[in-house]
Coordinates of N, CA and C and ligand atoms in Angstrom, one line a residue:
M1 N 188.8 -71.4 55.6 CA 189.4 -70.9 54.4 C 189.2 -71.9 53.2
A2 N 189.3 -71.4 52.0 CA 189.1 -72.3 50.9 C 190.3 -73.2 50.7
G3 N 190.1 -74.1 49.8 CA 191.1 -75.2 49.5 C 192.4 -74.6 49.0
L4 N 193.5 -75.3 49.2 CA 194.8 -74.9 48.8 C 195.3 -75.9 47.8
V5 N 195.7 -75.5 46.6 CA 196.4 -76.4 45.7 C 197.8 -76.1 45.5
S6 N 198.6 -77.0 45.3 CA 200.0 -76.8 45.1 C 200.3 -77.0 43.6
R7 N 201.1 -76.2 43.0 CA 201.6 -76.5 41.7 C 202.9 -75.9 41.4
G8 N 203.5 -76.2 40.3 CA 204.8 -75.6 40.0 C 205.9 -76.5 40.5
F9 N 207.1 -76.2 40.2 CA 208.2 -76.9 40.6 C 208.5 -76.7 42.1
S10 N 208.7 -77.8 42.8 CA 208.9 -77.6 44.2 C 210.0 -78.5 44.7
G11 N 210.7 -79.3 43.9 CA 211.7 -80.1 44.3 C 213.1 -79.4 44.4
R12 N 214.1 -80.1 44.7 CA 215.4 -79.5 44.8 C 216.0 -79.4 43.4
R13 N 216.7 -78.3 43.1 CA 217.3 -78.2 41.8 C 218.8 -78.3 41.9
R14 N 219.3 -79.1 41.1 CA 220.8 -79.3 41.1 C 221.4 -78.1 40.3
T15 N 222.6 -77.7 40.8 CA 223.2 -76.5 40.2 C 223.4 -76.6 38.7
G16 N 223.7 -77.8 38.3 CA 223.8 -78.1 36.8 C 222.6 -77.8 36.0
D17 N 221.4 -77.7 36.7 CA 220.2 -77.5 35.9 C 219.9 -76.0 35.8
V18 N 220.7 -75.1 36.5 CA 220.3 -73.7 36.5 C 220.6 -73.1 35.2
K19 N 219.6 -72.4 34.7 CA 219.7 -71.7 33.5 C 219.1 -70.3 33.7
L20 N 220.0 -69.3 33.7 CA 219.5 -68.0 33.9 C 219.2 -67.2 32.7
P21 N 218.3 -66.3 32.7 CA 218.1 -65.4 31.5 C 219.4 -64.6 31.3
P22 N 219.6 -64.2 30.0 CA 220.9 -63.5 29.7 C 221.1 -62.3 30.6
G23 N 222.4 -62.1 31.0 CA 222.8 -61.0 31.7 C 222.5 -61.0 33.2
Q24 N 221.9 -62.1 33.7 CA 221.5 -62.2 35.1 C 222.5 -62.9 35.9
Y25 N 222.6 -62.6 37.2 CA 223.4 -63.4 38.1 C 222.5 -63.9 39.3
L26 N 223.0 -65.0 39.9 CA 222.2 -65.6 41.0 C 222.4 -64.9 42.3
T27 N 221.3 -64.7 43.1 CA 221.5 -64.2 44.4 C 220.7 -65.1 45.4
E28 N 221.2 -65.2 46.6 CA 220.5 -66.1 47.6 C 219.6 -65.2 48.5
D29 N 220.0 -63.9 48.7 CA 219.1 -63.1 49.6 C 218.0 -62.5 48.7
F30 N 217.1 -61.7 49.3 CA 216.0 -61.2 48.6 C 216.1 -59.7 48.7
P31 N 216.7 -59.0 47.7 CA 216.9 -57.6 47.8 C 215.5 -56.9 47.8
V32 N 215.5 -55.7 48.4 CA 214.3 -54.9 48.4 C 214.5 -53.7 47.5
L33 N 213.6 -53.6 46.5 CA 213.7 -52.5 45.6 C 212.3 -51.7 45.5
S34 N 212.3 -50.5 46.1 CA 211.1 -49.7 46.2 C 211.5 -48.3 45.8
S35 N 210.7 -47.7 45.0 CA 211.0 -46.3 44.5 C 210.5 -45.3 45.5
G36 N 209.9 -45.7 46.6 CA 209.4 -44.7 47.6 C 209.3 -45.4 48.9
P37 N 208.7 -44.7 49.9 CA 208.6 -45.3 51.2 C 207.6 -46.5 51.2
T38 N 207.7 -47.4 52.1 CA 206.8 -48.6 52.2 C 205.5 -48.2 52.8
P39 N 204.4 -48.2 52.0 CA 203.1 -47.9 52.6 C 202.7 -49.0 53.7
Q40 N 202.1 -48.5 54.8 CA 201.7 -49.4 55.8 C 200.2 -49.6 55.5
V41 N 199.9 -50.8 54.9 CA 198.5 -51.0 54.5 C 197.9 -52.1 55.4
R42 N 196.9 -51.7 56.2 CA 196.4 -52.7 57.1 C 195.3 -53.5 56.4
T43 N 195.3 -54.8 56.7 CA 194.3 -55.7 56.0 C 192.9 -55.2 56.3
E44 N 192.6 -54.6 57.4 CA 191.2 -54.2 57.7 C 190.8 -53.1 56.7
R45 N 191.8 -52.4 56.1 CA 191.4 -51.3 55.2 C 191.8 -51.6 53.8
W46 N 192.4 -52.8 53.6 CA 192.8 -53.2 52.2 C 191.6 -53.4 51.3
E47 N 191.7 -53.0 50.1 CA 190.7 -53.3 49.1 C 191.4 -53.4 47.8
F48 N 190.9 -54.3 47.0 CA 191.4 -54.6 45.6 C 190.3 -54.4 44.6
T49 N 190.6 -53.7 43.6 CA 189.5 -53.4 42.6 C 190.0 -53.7 41.2
I50 N 189.2 -54.4 40.4 CA 189.4 -54.5 39.0 C 188.3 -53.6 38.3
T51 N 188.8 -52.7 37.5 CA 188.0 -51.7 36.8 C 188.1 -52.1 35.3
T52 N 186.9 -52.3 34.7 CA 187.0 -52.7 33.3 C 187.0 -51.5 32.4
E53 N 187.2 -51.7 31.1 CA 187.2 -50.6 30.1 C 185.9 -49.9 30.0
T54 N 184.8 -50.5 30.5 CA 183.5 -49.8 30.5 C 183.2 -49.1 31.8
G55 N 184.2 -49.2 32.8 CA 184.0 -48.5 34.1 C 183.4 -49.4 35.1
A56 N 183.0 -50.7 34.8 CA 182.5 -51.6 35.8 C 183.6 -51.9 36.8
E57 N 183.2 -51.9 38.1 CA 184.2 -52.2 39.1 C 183.8 -53.5 39.9
H58 N 184.9 -54.2 40.2 CA 184.8 -55.5 41.0 C 185.7 -55.3 42.2
H59 N 185.1 -55.4 43.4 CA 185.9 -55.1 44.6 C 186.0 -56.4 45.4
W60 N 187.2 -56.5 46.1 CA 187.4 -57.5 47.1 C 188.0 -56.9 48.3
D61 N 187.5 -57.1 49.5 CA 188.2 -56.7 50.7 C 189.0 -57.9 51.1
W62 N 189.8 -57.8 52.3 CA 190.7 -58.8 52.6 C 190.0 -60.2 52.9
A63 N 188.9 -60.1 53.5 CA 188.2 -61.4 53.8 C 187.7 -62.1 52.5
A64 N 187.3 -61.3 51.6 CA 186.8 -61.8 50.3 C 188.0 -62.4 49.5
L65 N 189.1 -61.8 49.6 CA 190.3 -62.3 48.9 C 190.7 -63.7 49.5
R66 N 190.7 -63.7 50.9 CA 191.2 -64.9 51.6 C 190.2 -66.0 51.5
A67 N 188.9 -65.7 51.1 CA 187.9 -66.8 51.0 C 188.0 -67.5 49.7
L68 N 188.8 -66.9 48.7 CA 188.9 -67.5 47.4 C 190.0 -68.7 47.5
P69 N 189.9 -69.6 46.6 CA 190.9 -70.7 46.5 C 192.3 -70.1 46.3
A70 N 193.2 -70.5 47.2 CA 194.6 -70.0 47.1 C 195.5 -71.1 46.5
E71 N 196.6 -70.7 46.0 CA 197.6 -71.7 45.4 C 198.9 -71.5 46.1
R72 N 199.6 -72.6 46.3 CA 201.1 -72.5 46.7 C 201.9 -72.8 45.4
F73 N 202.8 -71.9 45.1 CA 203.6 -72.1 43.9 C 205.1 -71.7 44.2
T74 N 205.9 -72.3 43.3 CA 207.3 -72.0 43.4 C 207.8 -71.4 42.1
T75 N 208.5 -70.4 42.1 CA 208.9 -69.7 40.9 C 210.2 -69.0 41.0
D76 N 210.8 -68.6 39.9 CA 212.1 -67.8 39.9 C 211.7 -66.4 39.7
L77 N 212.6 -65.5 40.2 CA 212.4 -64.0 40.1 C 213.6 -63.4 39.4
H78 N 213.3 -62.5 38.5 CA 214.3 -61.9 37.7 C 214.2 -60.4 37.7
C79 N 215.1 -59.7 38.3 CA 215.0 -58.2 38.4 C 215.9 -57.6 37.3
V80 N 215.4 -56.5 36.8 CA 216.1 -55.8 35.7 C 217.5 -55.3 36.2
T81 N 217.7 -55.1 37.5 CA 219.0 -54.7 38.0 C 219.9 -55.9 38.0
K82 N 219.5 -57.1 37.4 CA 220.3 -58.2 37.1 C 220.4 -59.3 38.1
W83 N 219.8 -59.2 39.3 CA 219.7 -60.3 40.1 C 218.6 -61.2 39.8
S84 N 218.8 -62.5 40.0 CA 217.8 -63.5 39.9 C 217.8 -64.4 41.1
K85 N 216.6 -64.7 41.6 CA 216.5 -65.6 42.8 C 215.6 -66.7 42.4
L86 N 216.1 -67.9 42.6 CA 215.4 -69.1 42.1 C 214.7 -69.9 43.2
G87 N 213.6 -70.5 42.8 CA 212.9 -71.4 43.7 C 212.2 -70.7 44.9
T88 N 211.7 -69.5 44.6 CA 211.0 -68.9 45.7 C 209.6 -69.4 45.9
T89 N 209.1 -69.6 47.1 CA 207.8 -70.2 47.3 C 206.8 -69.1 47.8
W90 N 205.6 -69.2 47.2 CA 204.6 -68.2 47.5 C 203.3 -68.8 47.7
E91 N 202.4 -68.0 48.2 CA 201.0 -68.3 48.3 C 200.1 -67.2 47.9
G92 N 199.1 -67.4 47.1 CA 198.3 -66.3 46.6 C 197.1 -66.8 45.8
V93 N 196.3 -65.9 45.3 CA 195.2 -66.2 44.5 C 195.5 -65.9 43.1
S94 N 195.2 -66.9 42.2 CA 195.5 -66.7 40.8 C 194.6 -65.5 40.2
L95 N 195.1 -64.8 39.3 CA 194.3 -63.7 38.7 C 193.2 -64.3 37.9
D96 N 193.4 -65.6 37.4 CA 192.3 -66.3 36.7 C 191.0 -66.4 37.6
T97 N 191.3 -66.6 38.9 CA 190.2 -66.7 39.8 C 189.5 -65.3 40.0
L98 N 190.3 -64.3 40.1 CA 189.7 -62.9 40.3 C 189.0 -62.4 39.0
F99 N 189.5 -62.9 37.8 CA 188.9 -62.4 36.6 C 187.7 -63.3 36.1
A100 N 187.4 -64.4 36.9 CA 186.4 -65.3 36.4 C 185.1 -64.6 36.2
G101 N 184.7 -63.7 37.0 CA 183.4 -63.0 36.8 C 183.5 -61.6 36.2
V102 N 184.6 -61.3 35.5 CA 184.9 -60.0 34.9 C 184.7 -60.1 33.4
E103 N 183.7 -59.3 32.9 CA 183.5 -59.3 31.5 C 184.3 -58.2 30.8
T104 N 185.2 -58.6 29.9 CA 186.0 -57.6 29.3 C 186.5 -58.0 27.9
T105 N 186.7 -57.1 27.0 CA 187.4 -57.4 25.8 C 188.6 -56.5 25.6
A106 N 189.1 -55.9 26.8 CA 190.3 -55.1 26.8 C 191.5 -55.9 26.5
G107 N 192.5 -55.3 25.9 CA 193.8 -55.9 25.7 C 194.8 -55.6 26.7
Y108 N 194.6 -54.6 27.5 CA 195.7 -54.1 28.3 C 195.3 -53.9 29.7
A109 N 196.3 -53.9 30.6 CA 196.0 -53.7 32.0 C 197.1 -52.8 32.6
L110 N 196.6 -52.0 33.5 CA 197.5 -51.1 34.3 C 197.3 -51.4 35.8
A111 N 198.3 -52.0 36.4 CA 198.2 -52.3 37.8 C 198.6 -51.1 38.6
H112 N 197.9 -50.8 39.7 CA 198.3 -49.6 40.5 C 198.3 -50.0 42.0
S113 N 199.1 -49.3 42.7 CA 199.5 -49.7 44.1 C 199.1 -48.6 45.1
Y114 N 198.9 -49.0 46.3 CA 199.0 -48.0 47.4 C 200.3 -47.4 47.4
G115 N 200.4 -46.0 47.4 CA 201.6 -45.3 47.3 C 201.8 -44.7 45.9
G116 N 201.0 -45.2 44.9 CA 201.0 -44.5 43.6 C 201.8 -45.2 42.5
Y117 N 202.5 -46.3 42.8 CA 203.3 -47.0 41.7 C 202.3 -47.6 40.7
T118 N 202.7 -47.6 39.4 CA 201.9 -48.2 38.4 C 202.8 -49.1 37.5
T119 N 202.2 -50.1 36.8 CA 203.0 -50.8 35.8 C 202.0 -51.4 34.8
N120 N 202.3 -51.5 33.5 CA 201.4 -51.9 32.5 C 201.8 -53.2 31.9
L121 N 200.8 -54.0 31.5 CA 201.1 -55.3 30.8 C 199.9 -55.7 30.0
P122 N 200.1 -56.5 29.0 CA 198.9 -57.1 28.3 C 198.1 -57.9 29.2
L123 N 196.7 -57.8 29.1 CA 195.9 -58.6 30.0 C 196.2 -60.1 29.9
E124 N 196.5 -60.6 28.7 CA 196.8 -62.0 28.6 C 198.0 -62.5 29.5
D125 N 198.9 -61.6 29.8 CA 200.0 -61.9 30.7 C 199.6 -62.1 32.2
L126 N 198.3 -61.6 32.5 CA 197.8 -61.8 33.9 C 197.0 -63.1 34.0
L127 N 196.7 -63.7 32.8 CA 195.8 -64.9 32.8 C 196.5 -66.1 32.4
G128 N 195.8 -67.3 32.5 CA 196.4 -68.5 32.1 C 197.4 -69.1 33.1
G129 N 197.2 -68.8 34.4 CA 198.1 -69.4 35.4 C 199.4 -68.7 35.5
K130 N 199.6 -67.5 35.0 CA 200.9 -66.8 35.0 C 201.0 -65.7 36.0
A131 N 199.9 -65.4 36.8 CA 200.0 -64.2 37.7 C 199.1 -64.4 38.9
W132 N 199.5 -63.8 40.0 CA 198.8 -64.0 41.3 C 198.8 -62.7 42.1
I133 N 197.8 -62.6 43.0 CA 197.8 -61.7 44.1 C 198.4 -62.5 45.2
A134 N 199.7 -62.2 45.6 CA 200.4 -63.0 46.5 C 200.4 -62.4 47.9
F135 N 200.1 -63.2 48.9 CA 200.1 -62.7 50.3 C 201.0 -63.5 51.2
G136 N 201.5 -64.6 50.7 CA 202.4 -65.4 51.5 C 203.8 -65.6 50.8
Y137 N 204.8 -65.6 51.5 CA 206.2 -65.8 51.0 C 207.0 -66.7 51.9
G138 N 207.5 -67.8 51.4 CA 208.4 -68.6 52.3 C 207.6 -69.2 53.5
G139 N 206.3 -69.4 53.3 CA 205.5 -70.0 54.4 C 205.0 -69.0 55.4
K140 N 205.3 -67.7 55.2 CA 204.9 -66.7 56.2 C 204.1 -65.6 55.4
D141 N 203.5 -64.7 56.2 CA 202.8 -63.6 55.6 C 203.8 -62.7 54.9
L142 N 203.5 -62.2 53.7 CA 204.4 -61.4 52.9 C 204.8 -60.1 53.7
A143 N 206.1 -59.9 53.9 CA 206.5 -58.7 54.6 C 206.2 -57.4 53.9
A144 N 206.0 -56.4 54.6 CA 205.6 -55.1 54.0 C 206.6 -54.6 53.0
E145 N 207.9 -54.8 53.3 CA 208.9 -54.3 52.4 C 208.9 -55.0 51.0
H146 N 208.3 -56.2 51.0 CA 208.2 -57.0 49.8 C 206.8 -56.9 49.2
G147 N 206.0 -56.0 49.7 CA 204.7 -55.7 49.1 C 203.5 -56.1 49.9
G148 N 203.7 -56.6 51.1 CA 202.6 -57.1 52.0 C 201.8 -55.9 52.4
P149 N 200.5 -56.1 52.6 CA 199.9 -57.5 52.7 C 199.8 -58.3 51.4
A150 N 199.7 -57.6 50.3 CA 199.6 -58.4 49.1 C 200.2 -57.6 47.9
R151 N 200.8 -58.4 47.0 CA 201.4 -57.8 45.8 C 201.0 -58.6 44.6
L152 N 201.1 -58.0 43.5 CA 200.9 -58.7 42.2 C 202.2 -59.5 42.0
L153 N 202.2 -60.7 41.5 CA 203.3 -61.4 41.1 C 203.2 -62.0 39.7
V154 N 204.0 -61.5 38.8 CA 204.0 -61.9 37.4 C 205.4 -62.4 37.0
P155 N 205.8 -63.6 37.5 CA 207.2 -63.9 37.5 C 207.8 -64.2 36.1
H156 N 207.0 -64.3 35.1 CA 207.6 -64.5 33.8 C 208.1 -63.2 33.1
L157 N 207.8 -62.1 33.8 CA 208.3 -60.8 33.3 C 209.3 -60.3 34.4
Y158 N 210.1 -59.3 34.0 CA 211.0 -58.6 35.0 C 210.2 -58.2 36.2
L159 N 210.8 -58.2 37.4 CA 210.1 -58.1 38.6 C 209.5 -56.7 38.8
W160 N 209.9 -55.7 38.0 CA 209.2 -54.4 38.2 C 207.7 -54.5 37.8
K161 N 207.3 -55.5 37.0 CA 205.9 -55.7 36.7 C 205.1 -56.2 37.8
S162 N 205.8 -56.7 38.9 CA 205.1 -57.3 40.0 C 204.8 -56.2 41.1
A163 N 203.7 -55.5 40.9 CA 203.5 -54.3 41.7 C 203.3 -54.7 43.2
K164 N 204.1 -54.2 44.0 CA 203.9 -54.4 45.5 C 202.8 -53.5 46.0
W165 N 202.2 -53.9 47.1 CA 201.0 -53.2 47.7 C 199.9 -52.9 46.7
V166 N 199.7 -53.9 45.9 CA 198.7 -53.7 44.7 C 197.4 -53.3 45.3
R167 N 196.7 -52.4 44.6 CA 195.4 -51.9 45.0 C 194.4 -52.1 43.9
G168 N 194.8 -52.2 42.7 CA 193.8 -52.5 41.7 C 194.4 -52.7 40.3
I169 N 193.6 -53.1 39.4 CA 194.0 -53.3 38.0 C 192.9 -52.6 37.1
R170 N 193.4 -51.7 36.3 CA 192.5 -51.0 35.3 C 192.7 -51.6 34.0
L171 N 191.6 -52.0 33.3 CA 191.6 -52.6 32.0 C 191.4 -51.6 31.0
M172 N 192.1 -51.6 29.9 CA 192.1 -50.6 28.9 C 192.2 -51.2 27.5
N173 N 191.5 -50.5 26.5 CA 191.7 -50.9 25.1 C 193.0 -50.4 24.5
A174 N 193.6 -49.4 25.1 CA 194.9 -48.9 24.6 C 195.9 -49.0 25.7
D175 N 197.1 -49.4 25.3 CA 198.2 -49.6 26.3 C 198.7 -48.2 26.8
T176 N 199.0 -48.1 28.1 CA 199.4 -46.9 28.8 C 200.7 -47.2 29.6
P177 N 201.8 -46.6 29.4 CA 203.0 -47.0 30.2 C 202.8 -46.6 31.7
G178 N 203.4 -47.5 32.5 CA 203.4 -47.3 34.0 C 204.6 -46.5 34.4
F179 N 204.9 -46.6 35.7 CA 206.0 -45.8 36.3 C 207.3 -46.0 35.6
W180 N 207.8 -47.2 35.5 CA 209.2 -47.4 34.9 C 209.1 -47.4 33.4
E181 N 208.0 -47.9 32.9 CA 207.9 -48.0 31.4 C 207.9 -46.6 30.8
G182 N 207.4 -45.6 31.6 CA 207.3 -44.2 31.1 C 208.7 -43.5 31.2
V183 N 209.7 -44.1 31.8 CA 211.0 -43.4 31.9 C 212.1 -44.3 31.2
G184 N 211.7 -45.1 30.3 CA 212.7 -45.8 29.4 C 212.8 -47.3 29.6
Y185 N 212.2 -47.8 30.6 CA 212.2 -49.3 30.7 C 211.3 -49.9 29.7
H186 N 211.6 -51.2 29.3 CA 210.9 -51.8 28.2 C 209.4 -51.9 28.5
N187 N 208.6 -51.8 27.5 CA 207.2 -51.8 27.7 C 206.7 -53.2 28.1
Y188 N 207.4 -54.3 27.7 CA 206.9 -55.6 28.0 C 207.8 -56.3 29.1
G189 N 209.1 -56.3 28.9 CA 210.0 -56.8 29.9 C 210.2 -58.3 30.1
D190 N 210.4 -59.0 29.0 CA 210.6 -60.4 29.0 C 212.1 -60.6 29.3
P191 N 212.4 -61.2 30.5 CA 213.9 -61.4 30.9 C 214.6 -62.4 29.9
W192 N 213.9 -63.3 29.3 CA 214.5 -64.3 28.4 C 214.9 -63.7 27.1
R193 N 214.3 -62.6 26.8 CA 214.7 -61.8 25.5 C 215.4 -60.6 25.9
E194 N 215.8 -60.5 27.2 CA 216.5 -59.3 27.8 C 215.9 -58.0 27.4
Q195 N 214.6 -57.8 27.6 CA 214.0 -56.6 27.2 C 214.0 -55.6 28.4
R196 N 215.2 -55.0 28.6 CA 215.4 -54.1 29.7 C 214.9 -52.7 29.4
Y197 N 215.3 -52.2 28.3 CA 215.0 -50.8 28.0 C 214.3 -50.7 26.6
W198 N 213.7 -49.5 26.4 CA 213.0 -49.2 25.1 C 213.7 -49.8 23.9
S199 N 215.0 -49.6 23.9 CA 215.8 -49.9 22.7 C 216.1 -51.4 22.5
D200 N 215.7 -52.2 23.6 CA 216.1 -53.6 23.5 C 215.1 -54.4 22.6
Ligands
MTE301 N1 204.5 -50.5 44.5 C1 205.7 -50.8 44.1 N2 205.9 -52.0 43.5 C2 207.1 -52.3 43.0 C3 208.2 -51.4 43.1 C4 207.9 -50.2 43.7 O1 208.8 -49.3 43.8 N3 206.7 -49.9 44.2 N4 209.4 -51.7 42.6 C5 209.4 -52.8 41.5 C6 210.7 -53.2 41.2 S1 211.7 -52.2 40.3 C7 211.2 -54.5 41.6 S2 212.7 -55.1 41.1 C8 210.4 -55.3 42.6 C9 211.2 -55.6 43.8 O2 210.5 -56.4 44.6 P1 211.2 -56.7 46.0 O3 211.4 -55.4 46.7 O4 210.2 -57.6 46.8 O5 212.5 -57.5 45.7 O6 209.2 -54.7 43.0 C10 208.5 -54.0 41.9 N5 207.3 -53.5 42.4
MO302 MO1 213.5 -53.5 39.6

């Protein structure tokens, strides 16, 4: 397997240091929020595809994903239903690594999942060390209920942007709302600006 680098905060955090986004409360457990049944995606059949605005496709099977350099990182999670979980530890491949060979001038991305879930975000929010295809959580393989074998993780936005069972990312010149964005959730979803709904 390729090299593993660690980054991000990984020490102990004193309670006095905790600063939550507005309207959030702390939780210790890890709630499961899925809009449908958990797809059982076997790694032997898993495939991830980036499709550019010109229709060019870049594919990775499980072996190809796991051959890429992975990162261990620690981050906070903020769900629009108001729970936040701090200091979660993950392992995954940075989207920067996956996009290294992708030529695009698109501004927007639509992530899509096994099972049909979609969510949209600006492409720049997937780049610059801010997003991963995560396959490890808490030192173990990511559980199916939390999106295993692999999920998108974009922790600086509300957790609905972190598509579980991610299958691909489509790049677009024009923004297109995903599953929750299409029914009234905020198009961008920054927890620090409390962008929960359209009107926020
Ligand atoms: N494929 C898929 N991804 C998804 C969802 C979903 O229903 N399907 N729910 C989203 C929502 S609303 C949240 S809050 C998080 C929950 O992640 P968790 O179940 O690991 O806590 O996953 C997000 N990603
Ligand atoms: Mo959510």
